[in-house]
Tab-separated table of C-alpha atoms in Angstrom:
chain	number	residue	atom	x	y	z
A	1479	SER	CA	0.000	0.000	0.000
A	1480	GLN	CA	0.998	3.665	-0.298
A	1481	LYS	CA	1.463	4.099	3.463
A	1482	ARG	CA	3.707	1.070	3.693
A	1483	SER	CA	5.938	2.252	0.844
A	1484	ILE	CA	6.218	5.668	2.554
A	1485	TYR	CA	7.216	3.933	5.794
A	1486	ASP	CA	9.816	1.803	3.994
A	1487	GLN	CA	11.362	4.902	2.394
A	1488	GLY	CA	11.208	7.499	5.155
A	1489	GLY	CA	10.264	5.759	8.390
A	1490	MET	CA	7.942	7.231	11.005
A	1491	GLU	CA	8.883	10.850	10.223
A	1492	ALA	CA	7.682	10.471	6.663
A	1493	LEU	CA	4.434	8.968	7.911
A	1494	GLN	CA	3.836	11.655	10.544
A	1495	GLY	CA	4.643	14.400	8.065
A	1496	GLY	CA	2.347	12.943	5.431
A	1497	GLY	CA	5.263	12.262	3.082
A	1498	GLY	CA	4.320	11.836	-0.543
A	1499	GLY	CA	1.150	13.881	-0.094
A	1500	GLY	CA	-0.669	11.172	1.901
A	1501	GLU	CA	-2.359	11.912	5.198
A	1502	GLY	CA	-0.417	11.076	8.368
A	1503	PHE	CA	-1.230	8.499	11.009
A	1504	HIS	CA	-3.295	10.172	13.695
A	1505	ASP	CA	-3.934	6.838	15.431
A	1506	PRO	CA	-0.866	4.804	16.485
A	1507	MET	CA	-2.980	1.633	16.181
A	1508	ASP	CA	-3.127	2.284	12.406
A	1509	ILE	CA	0.386	0.872	12.161
A	1510	PHE	CA	-0.929	-2.476	13.387
A	1511	SER	CA	-3.767	-2.116	10.894
A	1512	MET	CA	-1.280	-1.703	8.068
A	1513	PHE	CA	0.995	-4.626	8.973
A	1514	PHE	CA	-1.461	-7.150	10.450
A	1515	GLY	CA	-4.437	-6.698	8.221
A	1516	GLY	CA	-7.408	-4.703	9.341
A	1517	GLY	CA	-6.425	-3.617	12.853
A	1518	ARG	CA	-9.387	-3.135	15.130
A	1519	GLY	CA	-12.325	-4.865	13.556
A	1520	GLY	CA	-10.469	-5.386	10.260
A	1521	GLY	CA	-11.293	-8.166	7.847
A	1522	GLY	CA	-7.970	-9.923	8.477
A	1523	ARG	CA	-8.803	-10.664	12.105
A	1524	ARG	CA	-10.997	-13.605	13.034
A	1525	GLN	CA	-14.417	-12.554	14.244
A	1526	ARG	CA	-14.835	-12.639	18.006
A	1527	THR	CA	-17.289	-15.151	19.353
A	1528	VAL	CA	-18.734	-15.965	22.751
A	1529	ARG	CA	-17.304	-19.140	24.253
A	1530	PRO	CA	-19.837	-21.975	24.584
A	1531	THR	CA	-21.135	-23.030	27.987
A	1532	VAL	CA	-20.511	-26.741	28.634
A	1533	HIS	CA	-22.482	-28.799	31.181
A	1534	GLN	CA	-22.140	-32.496	32.007
A	1535	MET	CA	-25.337	-34.486	32.554
A	1536	ARG	CA	-25.348	-37.873	34.263
A	1537	VAL	CA	-27.598	-40.397	32.535
A	1538	SER	CA	-28.432	-44.020	33.289
A	1539	LEU	CA	-28.172	-46.856	30.790
A	1540	GLU	CA	-31.975	-47.180	30.961
A	1541	GLN	CA	-32.364	-43.543	29.877
A	1542	LEU	CA	-29.998	-44.064	26.963
A	1543	TYR	CA	-31.931	-47.203	26.005
A	1544	LYS	CA	-35.466	-45.830	26.160
A	1545	GLY	CA	-34.824	-42.122	25.659
A	1546	CYS	CA	-36.225	-39.431	27.917
A	1547	THR	CA	-36.509	-35.689	28.497
A	1548	ARG	CA	-34.572	-34.169	31.388
A	1549	LYS	CA	-34.826	-30.666	32.809
A	1550	LEU	CA	-31.627	-28.794	33.610
A	1551	LYS	CA	-31.284	-25.418	35.338
A	1552	ILE	CA	-28.404	-23.404	33.904
A	1553	SER	CA	-27.024	-20.057	35.053
A	1554	ARG	CA	-25.976	-17.853	32.149
A	1555	VAL	CA	-24.941	-14.274	31.396
A	1556	CYS	CA	-27.402	-12.276	29.311
A	1557	LEU	CA	-27.761	-8.684	28.184
A	1558	CYS	CA	-29.556	-6.435	30.646
A	1559	LYS	CA	-33.162	-6.100	29.558
A	1560	ALA	CA	-33.660	-2.802	31.417
A	1561	CYS	CA	-31.113	-0.921	29.276
A	1562	GLU	CA	-31.144	-3.372	26.320
A	1563	GLY	CA	-27.443	-4.053	26.834
A	1564	ARG	CA	-26.372	-0.405	26.515
A	1565	GLY	CA	-25.374	0.042	30.157
A	1566	GLY	CA	-27.322	3.300	30.495
A	1567	ALA	CA	-29.484	5.811	28.697
A	1568	VAL	CA	-29.345	6.145	24.919
A	1569	GLY	CA	-26.255	8.135	23.952
A	1570	ALA	CA	-24.818	8.049	27.480
A	1571	GLU	CA	-21.823	5.965	26.466
A	1572	LYS	CA	-18.820	8.106	25.575
A	1573	GLU	CA	-15.338	7.423	24.358
A	1574	CYS	CA	-12.885	6.921	27.207
A	1575	GLY	CA	-10.603	9.943	27.555
A	1576	GLU	CA	-7.893	7.952	29.300
A	1577	CYS	CA	-7.178	5.601	26.394
A	1578	ASP	CA	-8.892	7.511	23.531
A	1579	GLY	CA	-11.240	4.592	23.018
A	1580	HIS	CA	-8.532	1.965	22.469
A	1581	GLY	CA	-9.151	0.060	25.689
A	1582	VAL	CA	-5.410	-0.055	26.375
A	1583	VAL	CA	-2.894	2.461	27.646
A	1584	ILE	CA	0.809	2.599	26.829
A	1585	ARG	CA	3.251	3.704	29.497
A	1586	MET	CA	7.007	4.175	29.441
A	1587	GLN	CA	8.998	2.160	31.957
A	1588	ARG	CA	12.656	2.782	32.747
A	1589	LEU	CA	14.773	-0.378	32.739
A	1590	GLY	CA	18.083	1.292	33.567
A	1591	PRO	CA	20.302	4.232	32.671
A	1592	GLY	CA	19.337	5.292	29.176
A	1593	MET	CA	17.029	2.300	28.734
A	1594	VAL	CA	13.238	2.563	28.533
A	1595	THR	CA	10.500	0.302	27.233
A	1596	GLN	CA	6.841	0.652	26.381
A	1597	MET	CA	4.339	-1.303	28.506
A	1598	GLN	CA	0.799	-1.890	27.266
A	1599	SER	CA	-1.975	-2.684	29.745
A	1600	ARG	CA	-5.735	-2.638	29.994
A	1601	CYS	CA	-7.167	0.808	30.607
A	1602	PRO	CA	-8.267	1.044	34.270
A	1603	ALA	CA	-10.798	3.793	33.555
A	1604	CYS	CA	-12.951	1.817	31.094
A	1605	MET	CA	-11.718	-1.708	32.003
A	1606	GLY	CA	-10.619	-2.267	28.420
A	1607	GLU	CA	-13.991	-1.400	26.870
A	1608	GLY	CA	-12.893	1.890	25.309
A	1609	LYS	CA	-16.189	3.449	26.418
A	1610	VAL	CA	-17.381	4.961	29.692
A	1611	ILE	CA	-20.748	5.989	31.129
A	1612	ALA	CA	-21.131	8.761	33.692
A	1613	GLN	CA	-22.376	7.651	37.092
A	1614	LYS	CA	-25.628	9.588	36.788
A	1615	ASP	CA	-26.484	7.952	33.468
A	1616	ARG	CA	-25.751	4.354	34.470
A	1617	CYS	CA	-28.440	1.665	34.386
A	1618	LYS	CA	-29.740	0.884	37.852
A	1619	SER	CA	-30.210	-2.809	37.051
A	1620	CYS	CA	-26.711	-3.649	35.789
A	1621	ASN	CA	-24.713	-0.573	36.959
A	1622	ALA	CA	-23.432	0.016	33.424
A	1623	LYS	CA	-22.103	-3.556	33.130
A	1624	LYS	CA	-24.608	-4.204	30.318
A	1625	LYS	CA	-24.990	-7.813	31.478
A	1626	VAL	CA	-26.767	-9.669	34.277
A	1627	ASN	CA	-26.844	-13.267	35.489
A	1628	GLU	CA	-30.031	-15.259	35.111
A	1629	GLU	CA	-31.132	-18.864	35.588
A	1630	GLN	CA	-33.042	-20.697	32.899
A	1631	ILE	CA	-34.477	-24.200	32.726
A	1632	PHE	CA	-33.712	-26.184	29.570
A	1633	GLU	CA	-35.436	-29.361	28.456
A	1634	VAL	CA	-32.787	-31.819	27.271
A	1635	LYS	CA	-34.125	-34.511	24.945
A	1636	ILE	CA	-32.121	-37.732	25.182
A	1637	GLU	CA	-32.817	-39.925	22.177
A	1638	PRO	CA	-32.734	-43.761	22.324
A	1639	GLY	CA	-29.300	-45.131	21.496
A	1640	MET	CA	-27.276	-42.019	22.340
A	1641	HIS	CA	-23.749	-42.684	23.568
A	1642	ASP	CA	-21.608	-41.707	26.521
A	1643	GLY	CA	-19.892	-38.391	25.746
A	1644	GLU	CA	-22.389	-37.417	23.046
A	1645	LYS	CA	-23.160	-33.684	22.842
A	1646	ILE	CA	-26.556	-31.982	22.716
A	1647	VAL	CA	-26.238	-28.369	21.531
A	1648	PHE	CA	-28.583	-25.448	22.179
A	1649	GLU	CA	-27.410	-22.963	19.572
A	1650	GLY	CA	-27.505	-19.303	20.553
A	1651	LYS	CA	-28.819	-20.033	24.056
A	1652	GLY	CA	-25.581	-19.460	25.950
A	1653	ASN	CA	-23.869	-16.383	27.346
A	1654	GLU	CA	-24.399	-13.033	25.650
A	1655	GLU	CA	-21.976	-10.180	24.980
A	1656	PRO	CA	-22.795	-6.740	23.533
A	1657	GLY	CA	-22.276	-6.625	19.780
A	1658	LEU	CA	-21.688	-10.375	19.417
A	1659	PRO	CA	-23.989	-13.296	18.571
A	1660	PRO	CA	-24.891	-15.352	21.672
A	1661	GLY	CA	-22.833	-18.407	22.503
A	1662	ASP	CA	-24.052	-22.002	22.573
A	1663	ILE	CA	-24.929	-24.313	25.451
A	1664	ILE	CA	-23.437	-27.801	25.084
A	1665	ILE	CA	-24.736	-30.699	27.179
A	1666	VAL	CA	-22.312	-33.665	27.397
A	1667	LEU	CA	-23.894	-37.013	28.358
A	1668	ASP	CA	-22.134	-38.936	31.128
A	1669	GLU	CA	-23.230	-42.604	31.192
A	1670	GLN	CA	-23.310	-44.129	34.664
A	1671	LYS	CA	-22.220	-47.677	35.495
A	1672	HIS	CA	-25.027	-50.259	35.479
A	1673	ASN	CA	-25.365	-53.133	37.936
A	1674	SER	CA	-26.241	-55.818	35.354
A	1675	PHE	CA	-25.199	-54.664	31.899
A	1676	ALA	CA	-22.117	-53.164	30.294
A	1677	ARG	CA	-22.364	-51.414	26.953
A	1678	GLN	CA	-20.030	-52.031	24.046
A	1679	GLY	CA	-21.155	-50.098	21.014
A	1680	ALA	CA	-24.679	-51.285	20.248
A	1681	ASN	CA	-24.224	-54.535	22.190
A	1682	LEU	CA	-25.068	-55.190	25.824
A	1683	ILE	CA	-22.859	-57.546	27.827
A	1684	MET	CA	-23.925	-59.347	30.998
A	1685	GLU	CA	-22.484	-62.040	33.214
A	1686	GLU	CA	-24.543	-65.061	34.318
A	1687	GLN	CA	-23.466	-67.458	37.049
A	1688	ILE	CA	-24.680	-71.064	36.892
A	1689	ASP	CA	-24.044	-74.099	39.075
A	1690	LEU	CA	-22.083	-77.110	37.847
A	1691	VAL	CA	-25.213	-79.250	37.645
A	1692	GLU	CA	-26.814	-76.600	35.427
A	1693	ALA	CA	-23.743	-76.453	33.210
A	1694	LEU	CA	-23.888	-80.228	32.726
A	1695	CYS	CA	-27.626	-80.939	32.746
A	1696	GLY	CA	-29.198	-77.771	31.386
A	1697	PHE	CA	-30.910	-74.708	32.849
A	1698	ASN	CA	-33.128	-71.736	32.044
A	1699	ARG	CA	-33.181	-68.118	33.119
A	1700	VAL	CA	-35.298	-64.941	32.939
A	1701	ILE	CA	-33.621	-61.594	32.186
A	1702	THR	CA	-35.199	-58.222	32.920
A	1703	THR	CA	-34.272	-55.844	30.085
A	1704	LEU	CA	-33.523	-52.121	30.322
A	1705	ASP	CA	-37.104	-51.345	29.263
A	1706	ASP	CA	-38.540	-53.719	31.931
A	1707	ARG	CA	-39.431	-56.562	29.557
A	1708	LYS	CA	-38.871	-60.198	30.563
A	1709	ILE	CA	-36.725	-62.459	28.345
A	1710	PHE	CA	-36.822	-66.238	28.940
A	1711	TYR	CA	-34.066	-68.450	27.556
A	1712	THR	CA	-32.974	-72.050	28.059
A	1713	SER	CA	-29.873	-74.066	27.206
A	1714	LEU	CA	-30.060	-76.647	24.437
A	1715	PRO	CA	-30.761	-80.293	25.435
A	1716	GLY	CA	-27.497	-82.154	25.953
A	1717	GLU	CA	-25.415	-78.987	25.690
A	1718	VAL	CA	-22.619	-78.532	28.229
A	1719	ILE	CA	-21.742	-74.960	29.194
A	1720	ASP	CA	-18.072	-74.435	29.932
A	1721	HIS	CA	-16.796	-71.776	32.321
A	1722	GLY	CA	-16.313	-68.590	30.273
A	1723	ASP	CA	-18.558	-69.661	27.389
A	1724	VAL	CA	-20.323	-66.841	25.529
A	1725	LYS	CA	-23.827	-67.005	24.086
A	1726	VAL	CA	-25.736	-64.372	22.118
A	1727	ILE	CA	-29.394	-63.354	22.081
A	1728	GLN	CA	-29.763	-61.416	18.848
A	1729	ALA	CA	-31.418	-57.994	18.580
A	1730	GLN	CA	-31.792	-57.547	22.346
A	1731	GLY	CA	-28.994	-55.027	22.797
A	1732	MET	CA	-28.966	-51.227	22.603
A	1733	PRO	CA	-31.003	-49.445	19.917
A	1734	HIS	CA	-29.033	-47.668	17.212
A	1735	HIS	CA	-29.246	-43.897	17.474
A	1736	ARG	CA	-31.623	-42.397	14.890
A	1737	ASN	CA	-32.769	-45.938	13.995
A	1738	PRO	CA	-34.079	-47.333	17.293
A	1739	SER	CA	-35.915	-50.254	15.700
A	1740	ASP	CA	-32.501	-51.714	14.772
A	1741	LYS	CA	-30.770	-53.091	17.866
A	1742	GLY	CA	-27.495	-54.705	18.771
A	1743	ASP	CA	-27.136	-58.070	20.513
A	1744	LEU	CA	-27.262	-59.208	24.125
A	1745	ILE	CA	-24.045	-61.077	24.920
A	1746	ILE	CA	-24.065	-63.419	27.921
A	1747	GLN	CA	-20.873	-64.744	29.468
A	1748	PHE	CA	-21.262	-67.691	31.803
A	1749	ARG	CA	-19.448	-68.308	35.064
A	1750	VAL	CA	-19.701	-71.897	36.306
A	1751	ALA	CA	-19.694	-72.223	40.091
A	1752	PHE	CA	-17.911	-75.444	41.050
A	1753	PRO	CA	-18.461	-77.152	44.423
A	1754	THR	CA	-15.701	-76.535	46.913
A	1755	ALA	CA	-15.500	-80.202	47.996
A	1756	LEU	CA	-17.117	-83.632	47.360
A	1757	ASP	CA	-17.826	-86.457	49.796
A	1758	ASP	CA	-16.887	-90.047	48.976
A	1759	ASN	CA	-20.383	-91.042	47.883
A	1760	SER	CA	-20.683	-88.112	45.454
A	1761	ARG	CA	-17.298	-88.867	43.989
A	1762	ARG	CA	-18.272	-92.499	43.468
A	1763	VAL	CA	-21.555	-91.592	41.742
A	1764	LEU	CA	-19.858	-89.042	39.494
A	1765	SER	CA	-17.151	-91.522	38.556
A	1766	GLN	CA	-19.832	-93.905	37.345
A	1767	LEU	CA	-21.651	-91.212	35.318
A	1768	LEU	CA	-18.724	-89.348	33.798
A	1769	PRO	CA	-16.118	-90.653	31.336
A	1770	ASP	CA	-13.190	-92.556	32.842
A	1771	LYS	CA	-10.468	-90.387	34.254
A	1772	THR	CA	-6.839	-90.639	33.153
A	1773	THR	CA	-4.571	-92.736	35.336
A	1774	VAL	CA	-0.812	-92.091	35.305
A	1775	MET	CA	1.723	-94.788	36.239
A	1776	VAL	CA	4.401	-93.449	38.602
A	1777	ASP	CA	7.937	-94.860	38.817
A	1778	ASP	CA	9.632	-95.294	42.148
A	1779	ASP	CA	12.283	-92.660	41.431
A	1780	ILE	CA	9.889	-89.852	40.443
A	1781	GLU	CA	9.338	-86.888	42.752
A	1782	VAL	CA	5.835	-86.645	44.215
A	1783	PHE	CA	4.170	-83.386	45.309
A	1784	GLU	CA	0.789	-82.428	46.744
A	1785	LEU	CA	-1.183	-79.498	45.364
A	1786	GLU	CA	-1.660	-76.618	47.751
A	1787	LYS	CA	-4.024	-73.717	47.608
A	1788	GLY	CA	-2.426	-70.575	46.220
A	1789	VAL	CA	-2.672	-67.709	43.773
A	1790	GLY	CA	-3.561	-68.399	40.169
A	1791	PRO	CA	-1.411	-67.707	37.107
A	1792	SER	CA	-3.399	-64.541	36.350
A	1793	HIS	CA	-2.130	-63.030	39.607
A	1794	HIS	CA	1.449	-63.865	38.694
A	1795	SER	CA	1.124	-62.368	35.241
A	1796	ARG	CA	-0.399	-59.185	36.637
A	1797	SER	CA	2.445	-58.867	39.131
A	1798	ARG	CA	4.835	-58.948	36.178
A	1799	GLY	CA	2.949	-56.131	34.486
A	1800	GLY	CA	0.648	-58.272	32.283
A	1801	HIS	CA	-3.123	-58.264	32.120
A	1802	GLY	CA	-3.654	-61.849	33.191
A	1803	HIS	CA	-5.778	-62.780	30.144
A	1804	ALA	CA	-4.245	-64.574	27.194
A	1805	HIS	CA	-7.512	-64.402	25.267
A	1806	GLY	CA	-10.678	-62.343	25.319
A	1807	PHE	CA	-11.212	-58.902	26.739
A	1808	GLU	CA	-12.437	-57.295	29.910
A	1809	ASP	CA	-14.148	-53.926	29.988
A	1810	GLY	CA	-14.191	-51.379	32.791
A	1811	ASN	CA	-17.240	-52.993	34.412
A	1812	GLY	CA	-15.523	-56.338	34.999
A	1813	VAL	CA	-17.346	-58.178	32.195
A	1814	ARG	CA	-14.994	-60.271	30.076
A	1815	CYS	CA	-15.968	-61.836	26.771
A	1816	GLN	CA	-13.984	-64.314	24.706
A	1817	GLN	CA	-13.079	-63.531	21.162
A	1818	GLN	CA	-15.553	-65.105	18.736
């Protein structure tokens, strides 16, 4: 531009003297306008916005399954209705004489003999606003602050299938600042731990404990779902359930968000409870019913040991820094499922 070429040729003196016939800089902030594109309010600077207000809302797994509407009271900053955000009567706001409307003041500070520096700070007279209102003209409701705090109740609609951490946005309902569009209110869903189910995507995972006789001879169970329905299931005739086995009930998991008729699966992991001890008669009966056990011939010179109660291998592996599971996975709720 013409002003920049004048500055390059003659420095500040040329600018202040209007060198080359151009008008001088009456505002020192114009230098920043020339070099950084637009200065105060210029097109090169990103438009100011009001920061969004973020709130966390605790929700149960049942609420995420069925959907619901929750009410939330939020405190926000809004423009004063009494003065319509002006801070006082119409025309009462004047340019600050301390900073000439810049909102900042520049002071010289001595660093040492022959050494000075310029320090820029927020104007104490207008608190960086660049405008002031006389005491007699100030709004009685906000005392010329232009803003007041108010509480408002919002209805938060939680749709079936929403996820932990999902955001619900109320656009333009957040804090307000004079001359700027209102900010947003963002509600972040915080899923709480459930006693029976753990969520993994659209699937629900649960753990079911059965006795040894049930694992060998069959069983049935009733599950209460997250929407209070009853599901009855039974094991197949002749099927033996091993400890850690995983079974699936299709389409009884979480609904998919925006398509709630489509659901994930219910995954059941079985824990078989073994008896702690058997009497002689029970051992004899079981030996007759079950396949023959393996018998090992022992030489006279072989070392013989007795098994003692102790920690399992998973404890040893965890003490060495491992996870204690060679296969499968375990989520944060303690439910572990084998890989299919």
